Amino acid sequence: MTMTDTPFVPRDYSLTGPENARAVAAGLASAEWYHSDVPRKVMKDLMQRTDGPAIRDTILWLGLLVVSGAGGVLTWGTWWAVPFFLVYGVLYGSACDSRWHECGHGTAFRTPWMNDVVYLIASFMVMRNPVSWRWSHARHHTDTIIVGRDPEIGHMRPPSLGMKALAFVGIPDIWLHFRILLRNAAGIITPDEADYLPESERGKAIFWARVFVAIHLAAVVWALVSWSILPLMLIGGPRIYGTWHMVMTGLLQHGGLAEDVLDHRLNSRTVYMNPISRWIYWNMNYHVEHHMFPMVPYHALPRLHAIIKNDLPVPDPSIPVAYAWMIRALWRQRHEPGYTMTPVLPPTARPFRAELHDHVPAREGVA
Amino acid sequence: MTWVSVCPEGEIDPEDVIRFDHGGRTYAVYRSAAGEPFATDGLCTHEKVHLSDGLVMDDTIECPKHNGRFNYRTGAPLRAPVCVALATYPARINDGQIEVDL
């Protein structure tokens, strides 16, 4: 880690600014990334698709949604509705993200249409355009936390801890996402979106944005007509009152870690979590493993972790411990945006591949 | 027509793929579940990712990075984010060797 006394000028995290060209010139775009060694036969086995685990989890997910939602409706107006909506909110406003993510990767189910249907439902719940976000996420995996290239950098520096706290109640996330949907519904594709979304896909992106916006507007109209917030408790609202688990787990993925490196061990974090969080999150707590081998389905990630853990940073033992480390780093980045926490590798691991990115110009304190 | 020897037939498992570099280019050479050989360009047309690290399922090869899929018999793109077809090359088994016409 190095730091300079140069006054910090915030970097341009857009995909259309000078950082994009700079990343390309530095060899950071579509680059070769470090991978732990996994024998081909083992990797083939890990990547095998099966419908069973995701069908089981999806039946459970949708079943619990129906039961908790019905419970909330039937007890509406009493305190009994609170626990029902606490459960419904997390299943809708948090579990949607992992279902969106895994089905977007096409790894949750073996059967393609099952991935596509759940992806569409989850995209609606999480308020993301199902077409453009698929491409956005592909770029996130090509150029993970490469400034100017990755459209999904959640921790722009210097970090605003206040905004991160607000994210636990869907602010500003819901505003940003719904604004994108509204813009797409109006037929507008921004230059940033155009950077990763092929022309042939834009019509589909606009169509689905219109469908999603129409359903949300129908819920608003239903709430106004019935003069009750109950419809919004069921549709849309969970992205506010039930999104906390998605944010809690999501912030840990890359927070406080390096930008502009080509080794996922330096920019992603694996955290051991309780079984309920892992079910809601579909094992994305194994985030280094997921980025290194994105075609390994969520249900095989614990197995992958066991195979390569000796080559990975020591995982944080729990969510609170991971937060303690991450907040310490983010706190420091408020005044030293060039600061990056470097994970500790076990003695069995191969060293970080500095040669993959050591030609990148020092970026601390520069625009 | 230049038939280039790739490897002994048994070196590629049925329903699997290997990387084959030749003449400064990289290719992917497959065997179907029935053991027939096929060959395509080695890099995904979406991003420069080696398809030989991907999963072969039935007649498709899946990019190991982004889940784009191609029919490796025809090169046709089957799933976003791939939109552009892969180039394919004739392949055969000759005297126990897999050969590709490059």
PDB file of C-alpha atoms in Angstrom, chain A residues 29-33 35 40 47 138-143 264 291-295, chain B residues 17-19 21 26-28 30 40-55 61-70 81-82 86:
ATOM      1  CA  ALA A  29      -9.901  -4.247 -19.490  1.00  0.00           C
ATOM      2  CA  SER A  30     -10.856  -7.812 -20.422  1.00  0.00           C
ATOM      3  CA  ALA A  31      -7.613  -8.888 -18.809  1.00  0.00           C
ATOM      4  CA  GLU A  32      -6.225 -12.196 -17.652  1.00  0.00           C
ATOM      5  CA  TRP A  33      -7.125 -12.778 -13.996  1.00  0.00           C
ATOM      6  CA  HIS A  35      -7.124 -18.325 -10.811  1.00  0.00           C
ATOM      7  CA  ARG A  40     -10.159 -29.956 -14.996  1.00  0.00           C
ATOM      8  CA  MET A  47     -19.799 -26.723 -12.838  1.00  0.00           C
ATOM      9  CA  ALA A 138     -21.321  -9.592 -17.338  1.00  0.00           C
ATOM     10  CA  ARG A 139     -19.100  -6.500 -17.425  1.00  0.00           C
ATOM     11  CA  HIS A 140     -18.795  -6.615 -13.643  1.00  0.00           C
ATOM     12  CA  HIS A 141     -17.316 -10.076 -14.006  1.00  0.00           C
ATOM     13  CA  THR A 142     -15.042  -9.126 -16.890  1.00  0.00           C
ATOM     14  CA  ASP A 143     -13.657  -6.032 -15.199  1.00  0.00           C
ATOM     15  CA  HIS A 264     -10.018 -11.478  -7.035  1.00  0.00           C
ATOM     16  CA  HIS A 291     -15.691 -14.320  -8.987  1.00  0.00           C
ATOM     17  CA  MET A 292     -12.847 -16.679  -9.710  1.00  0.00           C
ATOM     18  CA  PHE A 293     -15.160 -19.359 -11.116  1.00  0.00           C
ATOM     19  CA  PRO A 294     -18.528 -17.736 -11.886  1.00  0.00           C
ATOM     20  CA  MET A 295     -19.978 -20.794 -13.603  1.00  0.00           C
TER      21      MET A 295
ATOM     22  CA  VAL B  17     -13.166 -29.704 -24.664  1.00  0.00           C
ATOM     23  CA  ILE B  18      -9.493 -28.821 -24.723  1.00  0.00           C
ATOM     24  CA  ARG B  19      -7.531 -25.779 -25.805  1.00  0.00           C
ATOM     25  CA  ASP B  21      -2.946 -23.420 -29.940  1.00  0.00           C
ATOM     26  CA  THR B  26      -6.116 -20.538 -30.215  1.00  0.00           C
ATOM     27  CA  TYR B  27      -8.860 -23.083 -30.852  1.00  0.00           C
ATOM     28  CA  ALA B  28     -11.244 -25.226 -28.853  1.00  0.00           C
ATOM     29  CA  TYR B  30     -14.411 -30.941 -28.552  1.00  0.00           C
ATOM     30  CA  THR B  40     -14.184 -23.916 -33.102  1.00  0.00           C
ATOM     31  CA  ASP B  41     -12.280 -20.739 -32.432  1.00  0.00           C
ATOM     32  CA  GLY B  42     -10.932 -20.858 -28.917  1.00  0.00           C
ATOM     33  CA  LEU B  43     -12.084 -17.499 -27.595  1.00  0.00           C
ATOM     34  CA  CYS B  44     -15.628 -16.444 -26.789  1.00  0.00           C
ATOM     35  CA  THR B  45     -16.926 -13.827 -29.224  1.00  0.00           C
ATOM     36  CA  HIS B  46     -18.243 -11.710 -26.331  1.00  0.00           C
ATOM     37  CA  GLU B  47     -15.002 -11.251 -24.390  1.00  0.00           C
ATOM     38  CA  LYS B  48     -11.641 -12.873 -24.882  1.00  0.00           C
ATOM     39  CA  VAL B  49     -12.231 -15.855 -22.631  1.00  0.00           C
ATOM     40  CA  HIS B  50     -10.912 -19.335 -23.411  1.00  0.00           C
ATOM     41  CA  LEU B  51     -13.871 -21.622 -24.036  1.00  0.00           C
ATOM     42  CA  SER B  52     -11.747 -24.619 -23.121  1.00  0.00           C
ATOM     43  CA  ASP B  53     -12.329 -23.741 -19.469  1.00  0.00           C
ATOM     44  CA  GLY B  54     -16.080 -23.937 -20.002  1.00  0.00           C
ATOM     45  CA  LEU B  55     -18.640 -26.666 -19.620  1.00  0.00           C
ATOM     46  CA  ILE B  61     -20.220 -24.990 -24.950  1.00  0.00           C
ATOM     47  CA  GLU B  62     -20.678 -22.471 -22.163  1.00  0.00           C
ATOM     48  CA  CYS B  63     -18.275 -19.587 -21.694  1.00  0.00           C
ATOM     49  CA  PRO B  64     -16.717 -20.016 -18.241  1.00  0.00           C
ATOM     50  CA  LYS B  65     -16.991 -16.335 -17.453  1.00  0.00           C
ATOM     51  CA  HIS B  66     -20.397 -15.053 -18.521  1.00  0.00           C
ATOM     52  CA  ASN B  67     -22.583 -18.044 -19.321  1.00  0.00           C
ATOM     53  CA  GLY B  68     -22.785 -17.210 -23.016  1.00  0.00           C
ATOM     54  CA  ARG B  69     -23.468 -20.401 -24.941  1.00  0.00           C
ATOM     55  CA  PHE B  70     -22.729 -21.644 -28.440  1.00  0.00           C
ATOM     56  CA  PRO B  81     -24.285 -12.189 -23.700  1.00  0.00           C
ATOM     57  CA  VAL B  82     -22.979 -13.788 -26.877  1.00  0.00           C
ATOM     58  CA  LEU B  86     -18.092 -18.820 -33.404  1.00  0.00           C
TER      59      LEU B  86
END
